[in-house]
Amino acid sequence: MMSFGLRPEGKSEDEEWIAYSIRVDDYDFLGTYGLEMTAGRYFSREFATDETNAVVINESLAKSLGWKNPVGKQLDIKGELEDGIVIGVIKDFHTRSLHHKIEPLIFYFAPRWENVSVRIAGENIPATIQFLQNKWQAFESRYPFEYYFLDQKFTQFYESEQHLMKTFGLFSALAIFIASLGLLGLAAYTAEQRTKEIGVRKVLGATVTSIIMLLSKQFSRLVLFAFIVASPVVYFVMNRWLQDFAFRINVSWWVYALAGGLALVIALLTVSTQAIRAALINPVEALRYE
């Protein structure tokens, strides 16, 4: 891809129009990459002029030019193609990561024969690669056979996000573990401090369930308070991070509710062991406890 100036039909010479260009080597580019046309047609062997003055543009370029019916309009590429005629509009697709908007693109026929794109089946890939290598060496022995998969290129677009995800995942797990240890210790201390109270309540007819709820209520309030404090901070940080993407989601309210609910469940599971232990204690031993 290279950036070129354009001369669109119906536009003033004083206006500057720029688009990225993709040089097409043959007629099978569209099918190989699984791209779609939204108007007109793609380059075809049936039309000899396609190799000399036909161009295909994407939806973004047609929109930026204000062309509702681009097919048939003249569009020159400065220094590359004169008397260009738009023969079709290709559906927008991403050439870079979702950090970037889809740029205006123009396709024209200019064989370079430097790279070969091959669409293969997903079965028996090693044998397929070996077959391609043999064919390459048979036709082009001057250059070594080097290849890569397209999904590997797309993966490289998001390496920083993947590293960030792993880092946050590790520190989040560590924070949850440390917080759970703290809750466990606090629950054990609270249960010990209220041993006699629990014994009196059991003598007066309190059930095990009611005692467990009594001990858990205090920690539930703390978790809910922490959730209320943390939610605005998380929303601000996530929103700022998402602004780096031209294509992004809006974080729904249920994501925060789910996170708060999971935090509450983890806290209750952590303190439940101590709460159940305290609730099952013999009332006589509880009343004698010093």
PDB file of C-alpha atoms in Angstrom:
ATOM      1  CA  MET A   1       0.000   0.000   0.000  1.00  0.00           C
ATOM      2  CA  MET A   2       1.208   3.473  -0.933  1.00  0.00           C
ATOM      3  CA  SER A   3      -0.414   6.884  -0.674  1.00  0.00           C
ATOM      4  CA  PHE A   4      -1.168   8.800  -3.895  1.00  0.00           C
ATOM      5  CA  GLY A   5      -2.919  11.985  -4.865  1.00  0.00           C
ATOM      6  CA  LEU A   6      -6.121  11.711  -6.862  1.00  0.00           C
ATOM      7  CA  ARG A   7      -7.919  13.760  -9.501  1.00  0.00           C
ATOM      8  CA  PRO A   8     -11.633  12.961  -9.116  1.00  0.00           C
ATOM      9  CA  GLU A   9     -14.240  13.902 -11.674  1.00  0.00           C
ATOM     10  CA  GLY A  10     -16.260  16.964 -10.729  1.00  0.00           C
ATOM     11  CA  LYS A  11     -13.790  18.189  -8.095  1.00  0.00           C
ATOM     12  CA  SER A  12     -11.807  21.413  -8.232  1.00  0.00           C
ATOM     13  CA  GLU A  13      -8.089  21.291  -9.030  1.00  0.00           C
ATOM     14  CA  ASP A  14      -7.480  23.246  -5.815  1.00  0.00           C
ATOM     15  CA  GLU A  15      -8.908  20.430  -3.685  1.00  0.00           C
ATOM     16  CA  GLU A  16      -6.516  17.743  -2.490  1.00  0.00           C
ATOM     17  CA  TRP A  17      -7.675  14.139  -2.471  1.00  0.00           C
ATOM     18  CA  ILE A  18      -5.428  11.363  -1.176  1.00  0.00           C
ATOM     19  CA  ALA A  19      -6.004   7.629  -0.929  1.00  0.00           C
ATOM     20  CA  TYR A  20      -3.981   4.503  -0.314  1.00  0.00           C
ATOM     21  CA  SER A  21      -3.485   2.418  -3.414  1.00  0.00           C
ATOM     22  CA  ILE A  22      -3.324  -1.348  -3.746  1.00  0.00           C
ATOM     23  CA  ARG A  23      -1.607  -2.624  -6.860  1.00  0.00           C
ATOM     24  CA  VAL A  24      -3.384  -5.712  -8.116  1.00  0.00           C
ATOM     25  CA  ASP A  25      -1.268  -8.371  -9.811  1.00  0.00           C
ATOM     26  CA  ASP A  26      -4.028 -10.486 -11.344  1.00  0.00           C
ATOM     27  CA  TYR A  27      -7.773 -11.068 -11.506  1.00  0.00           C
ATOM     28  CA  ASP A  28      -8.118 -13.413  -8.512  1.00  0.00           C
ATOM     29  CA  PHE A  29      -7.345 -10.996  -5.696  1.00  0.00           C
ATOM     30  CA  LEU A  30     -11.009 -10.540  -4.788  1.00  0.00           C
ATOM     31  CA  GLY A  31     -11.824 -14.234  -4.501  1.00  0.00           C
ATOM     32  CA  THR A  32      -8.563 -15.165  -2.810  1.00  0.00           C
ATOM     33  CA  TYR A  33      -9.140 -12.751   0.068  1.00  0.00           C
ATOM     34  CA  GLY A  34     -12.893 -13.297   0.217  1.00  0.00           C
ATOM     35  CA  LEU A  35     -13.765  -9.652  -0.427  1.00  0.00           C
ATOM     36  CA  GLU A  36     -17.163  -8.439  -1.642  1.00  0.00           C
ATOM     37  CA  MET A  37     -18.368  -5.914  -4.189  1.00  0.00           C
ATOM     38  CA  THR A  38     -21.179  -3.497  -3.312  1.00  0.00           C
ATOM     39  CA  ALA A  39     -21.518  -1.908  -6.761  1.00  0.00           C
ATOM     40  CA  GLY A  40     -20.222  -2.514 -10.276  1.00  0.00           C
ATOM     41  CA  ARG A  41     -17.725  -5.270 -10.945  1.00  0.00           C
ATOM     42  CA  TYR A  42     -14.166  -6.337 -10.274  1.00  0.00           C
ATOM     43  CA  PHE A  43     -11.288  -6.579 -12.796  1.00  0.00           C
ATOM     44  CA  SER A  44     -12.041  -9.161 -15.441  1.00  0.00           C
ATOM     45  CA  ARG A  45     -10.128 -10.886 -18.246  1.00  0.00           C
ATOM     46  CA  GLU A  46     -13.096 -10.209 -20.510  1.00  0.00           C
ATOM     47  CA  PHE A  47     -12.294  -6.481 -20.600  1.00  0.00           C
ATOM     48  CA  ALA A  48      -8.890  -5.619 -22.074  1.00  0.00           C
ATOM     49  CA  THR A  49      -9.084  -2.018 -20.830  1.00  0.00           C
ATOM     50  CA  ASP A  50      -9.167  -3.182 -17.193  1.00  0.00           C
ATOM     51  CA  GLU A  51      -5.388  -3.498 -17.254  1.00  0.00           C
ATOM     52  CA  THR A  52      -4.846   0.057 -18.494  1.00  0.00           C
ATOM     53  CA  ASN A  53      -7.389   2.479 -17.074  1.00  0.00           C
ATOM     54  CA  ALA A  54      -9.895   0.692 -14.803  1.00  0.00           C
ATOM     55  CA  VAL A  55      -9.940   1.340 -11.053  1.00  0.00           C
ATOM     56  CA  VAL A  56     -11.908  -0.116  -8.164  1.00  0.00           C
ATOM     57  CA  ILE A  57     -12.495   1.931  -5.007  1.00  0.00           C
ATOM     58  CA  ASN A  58     -13.734   1.052  -1.540  1.00  0.00           C
ATOM     59  CA  GLU A  59     -16.835   2.401   0.201  1.00  0.00           C
ATOM     60  CA  SER A  60     -14.812   4.835   2.313  1.00  0.00           C
ATOM     61  CA  LEU A  61     -13.326   6.553  -0.732  1.00  0.00           C
ATOM     62  CA  ALA A  62     -16.725   6.792  -2.436  1.00  0.00           C
ATOM     63  CA  LYS A  63     -18.177   8.307   0.732  1.00  0.00           C
ATOM     64  CA  SER A  64     -15.337  10.822   1.159  1.00  0.00           C
ATOM     65  CA  LEU A  65     -15.788  11.945  -2.464  1.00  0.00           C
ATOM     66  CA  GLY A  66     -19.531  12.276  -1.978  1.00  0.00           C
ATOM     67  CA  TRP A  67     -20.245   9.861  -4.827  1.00  0.00           C
ATOM     68  CA  LYS A  68     -23.518   7.976  -4.444  1.00  0.00           C
ATOM     69  CA  ASN A  69     -23.102   6.278  -7.843  1.00  0.00           C
ATOM     70  CA  PRO A  70     -19.325   6.087  -8.428  1.00  0.00           C
ATOM     71  CA  VAL A  71     -19.365   3.518 -11.248  1.00  0.00           C
ATOM     72  CA  GLY A  72     -18.442   5.170 -14.527  1.00  0.00           C
ATOM     73  CA  LYS A  73     -16.853   8.272 -13.022  1.00  0.00           C
ATOM     74  CA  GLN A  74     -13.340   9.324 -13.952  1.00  0.00           C
ATOM     75  CA  LEU A  75     -10.673   9.032 -11.257  1.00  0.00           C
ATOM     76  CA  ASP A  76      -6.985   9.519 -12.029  1.00  0.00           C
ATOM     77  CA  ILE A  77      -4.037   8.565  -9.835  1.00  0.00           C
ATOM     78  CA  LYS A  78      -1.410  11.269 -10.090  1.00  0.00           C
ATOM     79  CA  GLY A  79       1.803   9.928 -11.572  1.00  0.00           C
ATOM     80  CA  GLU A  80       0.407   6.404 -11.878  1.00  0.00           C
ATOM     81  CA  LEU A  81      -2.790   6.187 -13.920  1.00  0.00           C
ATOM     82  CA  GLU A  82      -4.367   8.617 -16.363  1.00  0.00           C
ATOM     83  CA  ASP A  83      -7.950   8.447 -17.633  1.00  0.00           C
ATOM     84  CA  GLY A  84      -8.954   6.083 -14.853  1.00  0.00           C
ATOM     85  CA  ILE A  85     -12.567   4.914 -14.840  1.00  0.00           C
ATOM     86  CA  VAL A  86     -14.285   3.512 -11.745  1.00  0.00           C
ATOM     87  CA  ILE A  87     -15.693   0.084 -12.606  1.00  0.00           C
ATOM     88  CA  GLY A  88     -16.712  -1.036  -9.120  1.00  0.00           C
ATOM     89  CA  VAL A  89     -16.928  -0.380  -5.391  1.00  0.00           C
ATOM     90  CA  ILE A  90     -15.512  -2.926  -2.948  1.00  0.00           C
ATOM     91  CA  LYS A  91     -16.929  -3.416   0.538  1.00  0.00           C
ATOM     92  CA  ASP A  92     -14.832  -1.806   3.282  1.00  0.00           C
ATOM     93  CA  PHE A  93     -12.344  -4.114   4.990  1.00  0.00           C
ATOM     94  CA  HIS A  94      -9.597  -3.599   7.551  1.00  0.00           C
ATOM     95  CA  THR A  95      -5.982  -3.317   6.422  1.00  0.00           C
ATOM     96  CA  ARG A  96      -4.710  -2.289   9.858  1.00  0.00           C
ATOM     97  CA  SER A  97      -5.748  -2.827  13.456  1.00  0.00           C
ATOM     98  CA  LEU A  98      -8.972  -1.539  14.991  1.00  0.00           C
ATOM     99  CA  HIS A  99      -7.002   1.411  16.370  1.00  0.00           C
ATOM    100  CA  HIS A 100      -7.320   2.968  12.920  1.00  0.00           C
ATOM    101  CA  LYS A 101     -10.231   3.993  10.765  1.00  0.00           C
ATOM    102  CA  ILE A 102     -10.691   2.323   7.397  1.00  0.00           C
ATOM    103  CA  GLU A 103      -8.759   4.465   4.935  1.00  0.00           C
ATOM    104  CA  PRO A 104      -9.943   5.348   1.427  1.00  0.00           C
ATOM    105  CA  LEU A 105      -8.528   2.754  -0.973  1.00  0.00           C
ATOM    106  CA  ILE A 106      -8.129   2.601  -4.722  1.00  0.00           C
ATOM    107  CA  PHE A 107      -7.214  -0.572  -6.637  1.00  0.00           C
ATOM    108  CA  TYR A 108      -5.582  -0.587 -10.046  1.00  0.00           C
ATOM    109  CA  PHE A 109      -3.881  -3.136 -12.245  1.00  0.00           C
ATOM    110  CA  ALA A 110      -0.076  -2.942 -11.989  1.00  0.00           C
ATOM    111  CA  PRO A 111       1.639  -6.366 -11.909  1.00  0.00           C
ATOM    112  CA  ARG A 112       4.853  -6.498  -9.867  1.00  0.00           C
ATOM    113  CA  TRP A 113       5.144 -10.271  -9.291  1.00  0.00           C
ATOM    114  CA  GLU A 114       6.925  -9.861  -5.963  1.00  0.00           C
ATOM    115  CA  ASN A 115       4.508 -11.754  -3.747  1.00  0.00           C
ATOM    116  CA  VAL A 116       2.035 -14.576  -4.157  1.00  0.00           C
ATOM    117  CA  SER A 117      -1.154 -14.910  -2.093  1.00  0.00           C
ATOM    118  CA  VAL A 118      -2.535 -18.425  -1.744  1.00  0.00           C
ATOM    119  CA  ARG A 119      -5.794 -19.478  -0.099  1.00  0.00           C
ATOM    120  CA  ILE A 120      -5.434 -23.004   1.268  1.00  0.00           C
ATOM    121  CA  ALA A 121      -7.633 -25.501   3.079  1.00  0.00           C
ATOM    122  CA  GLY A 122      -7.115 -26.034   6.781  1.00  0.00           C
ATOM    123  CA  GLU A 123      -6.240 -29.717   6.497  1.00  0.00           C
ATOM    124  CA  ASN A 124      -2.729 -31.159   6.148  1.00  0.00           C
ATOM    125  CA  ILE A 125      -1.024 -27.762   6.121  1.00  0.00           C
ATOM    126  CA  PRO A 126       2.618 -29.073   6.247  1.00  0.00           C
ATOM    127  CA  ALA A 127       2.104 -31.082   3.042  1.00  0.00           C
ATOM    128  CA  THR A 128       0.463 -28.062   1.399  1.00  0.00           C
ATOM    129  CA  ILE A 129       3.397 -25.824   2.334  1.00  0.00           C
ATOM    130  CA  GLN A 130       5.843 -28.388   0.950  1.00  0.00           C
ATOM    131  CA  PHE A 131       3.882 -28.554  -2.305  1.00  0.00           C
ATOM    132  CA  LEU A 132       3.959 -24.749  -2.612  1.00  0.00           C
ATOM    133  CA  GLN A 133       7.688 -24.697  -1.892  1.00  0.00           C
ATOM    134  CA  ASN A 134       8.335 -27.241  -4.645  1.00  0.00           C
ATOM    135  CA  LYS A 135       6.310 -25.194  -7.119  1.00  0.00           C
ATOM    136  CA  TRP A 136       8.077 -21.983  -6.082  1.00  0.00           C
ATOM    137  CA  GLN A 137      11.507 -23.493  -6.587  1.00  0.00           C
ATOM    138  CA  ALA A 138      10.450 -24.885  -9.938  1.00  0.00           C
ATOM    139  CA  PHE A 139       9.411 -21.470 -11.270  1.00  0.00           C
ATOM    140  CA  GLU A 140      11.662 -19.114  -9.280  1.00  0.00           C
ATOM    141  CA  SER A 141      14.965 -20.536  -8.103  1.00  0.00           C
ATOM    142  CA  ARG A 142      16.722 -17.178  -7.635  1.00  0.00           C
ATOM    143  CA  TYR A 143      14.878 -16.297  -4.434  1.00  0.00           C
ATOM    144  CA  PRO A 144      14.317 -18.463  -1.345  1.00  0.00           C
ATOM    145  CA  PHE A 145      10.820 -19.633  -0.445  1.00  0.00           C
ATOM    146  CA  GLU A 146       9.579 -17.518   2.479  1.00  0.00           C
ATOM    147  CA  TYR A 147       5.991 -17.466   3.691  1.00  0.00           C
ATOM    148  CA  TYR A 148       3.711 -16.312   6.486  1.00  0.00           C
ATOM    149  CA  PHE A 149       0.039 -16.723   7.361  1.00  0.00           C
ATOM    150  CA  LEU A 150      -2.256 -13.719   7.205  1.00  0.00           C
ATOM    151  CA  ASP A 151      -3.652 -14.333  10.697  1.00  0.00           C
ATOM    152  CA  GLN A 152      -0.104 -14.000  12.063  1.00  0.00           C
ATOM    153  CA  LYS A 153       0.029 -10.459  10.681  1.00  0.00           C
ATOM    154  CA  PHE A 154      -3.280  -9.591  12.299  1.00  0.00           C
ATOM    155  CA  THR A 155      -2.061 -11.047  15.600  1.00  0.00           C
ATOM    156  CA  GLN A 156       0.928  -8.695  15.511  1.00  0.00           C
ATOM    157  CA  PHE A 157      -1.490  -5.748  15.389  1.00  0.00           C
ATOM    158  CA  TYR A 158      -2.601  -6.545  18.934  1.00  0.00           C
ATOM    159  CA  GLU A 159       0.608  -7.699  20.639  1.00  0.00           C
ATOM    160  CA  SER A 160       0.591  -4.777  23.078  1.00  0.00           C
ATOM    161  CA  GLU A 161      -3.053  -5.476  24.030  1.00  0.00           C
ATOM    162  CA  GLN A 162      -2.268  -9.161  24.558  1.00  0.00           C
ATOM    163  CA  HIS A 163       0.662  -8.326  26.833  1.00  0.00           C
ATOM    164  CA  LEU A 164      -1.530  -5.839  28.698  1.00  0.00           C
ATOM    165  CA  MET A 165      -4.256  -8.446  29.121  1.00  0.00           C
ATOM    166  CA  LYS A 166      -1.812 -10.997  30.552  1.00  0.00           C
ATOM    167  CA  THR A 167      -0.306  -8.423  32.924  1.00  0.00           C
ATOM    168  CA  PHE A 168      -3.706  -7.267  34.197  1.00  0.00           C
ATOM    169  CA  GLY A 169      -4.880 -10.863  34.503  1.00  0.00           C
ATOM    170  CA  LEU A 170      -1.861 -11.802  36.608  1.00  0.00           C
ATOM    171  CA  PHE A 171      -2.106  -8.804  38.929  1.00  0.00           C
ATOM    172  CA  SER A 172      -5.894  -9.184  39.221  1.00  0.00           C
ATOM    173  CA  ALA A 173      -5.526 -12.817  40.290  1.00  0.00           C
ATOM    174  CA  LEU A 174      -2.834 -11.800  42.790  1.00  0.00           C
ATOM    175  CA  ALA A 175      -5.028  -8.982  44.167  1.00  0.00           C
ATOM    176  CA  ILE A 176      -8.008 -11.328  44.560  1.00  0.00           C
ATOM    177  CA  PHE A 177      -5.831 -13.896  46.343  1.00  0.00           C
ATOM    178  CA  ILE A 178      -4.404 -11.333  48.781  1.00  0.00           C
ATOM    179  CA  ALA A 179      -7.842  -9.811  49.403  1.00  0.00           C
ATOM    180  CA  SER A 180      -9.306 -13.262  50.065  1.00  0.00           C
ATOM    181  CA  LEU A 181      -6.573 -13.984  52.622  1.00  0.00           C
ATOM    182  CA  GLY A 182      -7.353 -10.699  54.337  1.00  0.00           C
ATOM    183  CA  LEU A 183     -11.073 -11.459  54.372  1.00  0.00           C
ATOM    184  CA  LEU A 184     -10.411 -14.929  55.764  1.00  0.00           C
ATOM    185  CA  GLY A 185      -8.324 -13.521  58.587  1.00  0.00           C
ATOM    186  CA  LEU A 186     -10.868 -10.774  59.320  1.00  0.00           C
ATOM    187  CA  ALA A 187     -13.719 -13.287  59.315  1.00  0.00           C
ATOM    188  CA  ALA A 188     -11.850 -15.578  61.726  1.00  0.00           C
ATOM    189  CA  TYR A 189     -11.139 -12.638  64.059  1.00  0.00           C
ATOM    190  CA  THR A 190     -14.750 -11.431  63.942  1.00  0.00           C
ATOM    191  CA  ALA A 191     -16.105 -14.911  64.624  1.00  0.00           C
ATOM    192  CA  GLU A 192     -13.763 -15.288  67.595  1.00  0.00           C
ATOM    193  CA  GLN A 193     -14.774 -11.909  69.029  1.00  0.00           C
ATOM    194  CA  ARG A 194     -18.466 -12.794  68.798  1.00  0.00           C
ATOM    195  CA  THR A 195     -18.245 -16.361  70.102  1.00  0.00           C
ATOM    196  CA  LYS A 196     -20.277 -15.697  73.249  1.00  0.00           C
ATOM    197  CA  GLU A 197     -22.838 -13.681  71.279  1.00  0.00           C
ATOM    198  CA  ILE A 198     -23.274 -16.601  68.930  1.00  0.00           C
ATOM    199  CA  GLY A 199     -23.715 -18.968  71.867  1.00  0.00           C
ATOM    200  CA  VAL A 200     -26.419 -16.768  73.417  1.00  0.00           C
ATOM    201  CA  ARG A 201     -28.242 -16.478  70.078  1.00  0.00           C
ATOM    202  CA  LYS A 202     -28.213 -20.265  69.639  1.00  0.00           C
ATOM    203  CA  VAL A 203     -29.571 -20.790  73.155  1.00  0.00           C
ATOM    204  CA  LEU A 204     -32.373 -18.338  72.340  1.00  0.00           C
ATOM    205  CA  GLY A 205     -33.274 -20.348  69.217  1.00  0.00           C
ATOM    206  CA  ALA A 206     -31.215 -18.819  66.400  1.00  0.00           C
ATOM    207  CA  THR A 207     -30.693 -21.168  63.459  1.00  0.00           C
ATOM    208  CA  VAL A 208     -27.382 -21.935  61.794  1.00  0.00           C
ATOM    209  CA  THR A 209     -28.563 -20.111  58.653  1.00  0.00           C
ATOM    210  CA  SER A 210     -29.440 -16.931  60.518  1.00  0.00           C
ATOM    211  CA  ILE A 211     -26.043 -16.895  62.259  1.00  0.00           C
ATOM    212  CA  ILE A 212     -24.206 -17.384  58.968  1.00  0.00           C
ATOM    213  CA  MET A 213     -26.193 -14.490  57.473  1.00  0.00           C
ATOM    214  CA  LEU A 214     -25.438 -12.352  60.514  1.00  0.00           C
ATOM    215  CA  LEU A 215     -21.682 -12.832  60.152  1.00  0.00           C
ATOM    216  CA  SER A 216     -21.728 -12.456  56.370  1.00  0.00           C
ATOM    217  CA  LYS A 217     -23.799  -9.264  56.334  1.00  0.00           C
ATOM    218  CA  GLN A 218     -20.909  -7.138  57.582  1.00  0.00           C
ATOM    219  CA  PHE A 219     -18.582  -8.265  54.807  1.00  0.00           C
ATOM    220  CA  SER A 220     -21.274  -7.894  52.166  1.00  0.00           C
ATOM    221  CA  ARG A 221     -21.636  -4.227  53.079  1.00  0.00           C
ATOM    222  CA  LEU A 222     -17.881  -3.714  52.756  1.00  0.00           C
ATOM    223  CA  VAL A 223     -17.802  -5.332  49.310  1.00  0.00           C
ATOM    224  CA  LEU A 224     -20.755  -3.238  48.118  1.00  0.00           C
ATOM    225  CA  PHE A 225     -19.093  -0.071  49.408  1.00  0.00           C
ATOM    226  CA  ALA A 226     -15.867  -0.980  47.596  1.00  0.00           C
ATOM    227  CA  PHE A 227     -17.863  -1.639  44.415  1.00  0.00           C
ATOM    228  CA  ILE A 228     -19.507   1.789  44.584  1.00  0.00           C
ATOM    229  CA  VAL A 229     -16.120   3.469  45.035  1.00  0.00           C
ATOM    230  CA  ALA A 230     -14.338   1.448  42.318  1.00  0.00           C
ATOM    231  CA  SER A 231     -16.970   1.571  39.549  1.00  0.00           C
ATOM    232  CA  PRO A 232     -16.486   5.249  38.541  1.00  0.00           C
ATOM    233  CA  VAL A 233     -12.701   4.777  38.484  1.00  0.00           C
ATOM    234  CA  VAL A 234     -12.981   1.664  36.311  1.00  0.00           C
ATOM    235  CA  TYR A 235     -15.410   3.394  33.956  1.00  0.00           C
ATOM    236  CA  PHE A 236     -13.069   6.375  33.532  1.00  0.00           C
ATOM    237  CA  VAL A 237      -9.972   4.222  32.895  1.00  0.00           C
ATOM    238  CA  MET A 238     -11.726   1.825  30.494  1.00  0.00           C
ATOM    239  CA  ASN A 239     -13.323   4.673  28.572  1.00  0.00           C
ATOM    240  CA  ARG A 240      -9.962   6.417  28.147  1.00  0.00           C
ATOM    241  CA  TRP A 241      -8.347   3.175  26.960  1.00  0.00           C
ATOM    242  CA  LEU A 242     -11.116   2.480  24.438  1.00  0.00           C
ATOM    243  CA  GLN A 243     -10.686   5.956  22.945  1.00  0.00           C
ATOM    244  CA  ASP A 244      -7.465   4.678  21.338  1.00  0.00           C
ATOM    245  CA  PHE A 245      -9.566   2.478  19.033  1.00  0.00           C
ATOM    246  CA  ALA A 246     -11.401   3.848  16.021  1.00  0.00           C
ATOM    247  CA  PHE A 247     -13.700   0.822  16.279  1.00  0.00           C
ATOM    248  CA  ARG A 248     -14.728   0.135  19.858  1.00  0.00           C
ATOM    249  CA  ILE A 249     -17.535  -1.154  22.022  1.00  0.00           C
ATOM    250  CA  ASN A 250     -19.460   0.640  24.731  1.00  0.00           C
ATOM    251  CA  VAL A 251     -19.093  -1.120  28.063  1.00  0.00           C
ATOM    252  CA  SER A 252     -22.633  -1.954  29.210  1.00  0.00           C
ATOM    253  CA  TRP A 253     -23.874  -1.594  32.765  1.00  0.00           C
ATOM    254  CA  TRP A 254     -24.271  -5.353  33.153  1.00  0.00           C
ATOM    255  CA  VAL A 255     -20.471  -5.794  32.894  1.00  0.00           C
ATOM    256  CA  TYR A 256     -20.026  -3.736  36.060  1.00  0.00           C
ATOM    257  CA  ALA A 257     -22.931  -5.538  37.729  1.00  0.00           C
ATOM    258  CA  LEU A 258     -21.379  -8.901  36.843  1.00  0.00           C
ATOM    259  CA  ALA A 259     -17.988  -7.833  38.225  1.00  0.00           C
ATOM    260  CA  GLY A 260     -19.589  -6.610  41.457  1.00  0.00           C
ATOM    261  CA  GLY A 261     -21.597  -9.812  41.757  1.00  0.00           C
ATOM    262  CA  LEU A 262     -18.503 -11.979  41.281  1.00  0.00           C
ATOM    263  CA  ALA A 263     -16.617  -9.951  43.885  1.00  0.00           C
ATOM    264  CA  LEU A 264     -19.487 -10.457  46.326  1.00  0.00           C
ATOM    265  CA  VAL A 265     -19.614 -14.204  45.635  1.00  0.00           C
ATOM    266  CA  ILE A 266     -15.850 -14.567  46.157  1.00  0.00           C
ATOM    267  CA  ALA A 267     -16.070 -12.626  49.432  1.00  0.00           C
ATOM    268  CA  LEU A 268     -18.991 -14.722  50.706  1.00  0.00           C
ATOM    269  CA  LEU A 269     -17.284 -17.986  49.761  1.00  0.00           C
ATOM    270  CA  THR A 270     -14.157 -16.828  51.573  1.00  0.00           C
ATOM    271  CA  VAL A 271     -15.903 -15.913  54.837  1.00  0.00           C
ATOM    272  CA  SER A 272     -18.450 -18.737  54.693  1.00  0.00           C
ATOM    273  CA  THR A 273     -15.995 -21.294  56.084  1.00  0.00           C
ATOM    274  CA  GLN A 274     -15.477 -19.241  59.238  1.00  0.00           C
ATOM    275  CA  ALA A 275     -19.167 -18.315  59.463  1.00  0.00           C
ATOM    276  CA  ILE A 276     -20.265 -21.966  59.231  1.00  0.00           C
ATOM    277  CA  ARG A 277     -17.628 -23.006  61.754  1.00  0.00           C
ATOM    278  CA  ALA A 278     -18.821 -20.367  64.212  1.00  0.00           C
ATOM    279  CA  ALA A 279     -22.500 -21.211  63.636  1.00  0.00           C
ATOM    280  CA  LEU A 280     -21.964 -24.918  64.326  1.00  0.00           C
ATOM    281  CA  ILE A 281     -20.163 -24.400  67.636  1.00  0.00           C
ATOM    282  CA  ASN A 282     -21.712 -25.976  70.735  1.00  0.00           C
ATOM    283  CA  PRO A 283     -23.626 -23.257  72.658  1.00  0.00           C
ATOM    284  CA  VAL A 284     -22.268 -24.537  76.001  1.00  0.00           C
ATOM    285  CA  GLU A 285     -18.655 -24.231  74.788  1.00  0.00           C
ATOM    286  CA  ALA A 286     -19.428 -20.816  73.318  1.00  0.00           C
ATOM    287  CA  LEU A 287     -20.752 -19.508  76.645  1.00  0.00           C
ATOM    288  CA  ARG A 288     -17.698 -20.847  78.489  1.00  0.00           C
ATOM    289  CA  TYR A 289     -15.350 -19.235  75.930  1.00  0.00           C
ATOM    290  CA  GLU A 290     -12.923 -16.665  77.347  1.00  0.00           C
TER     291      GLU A 290
END
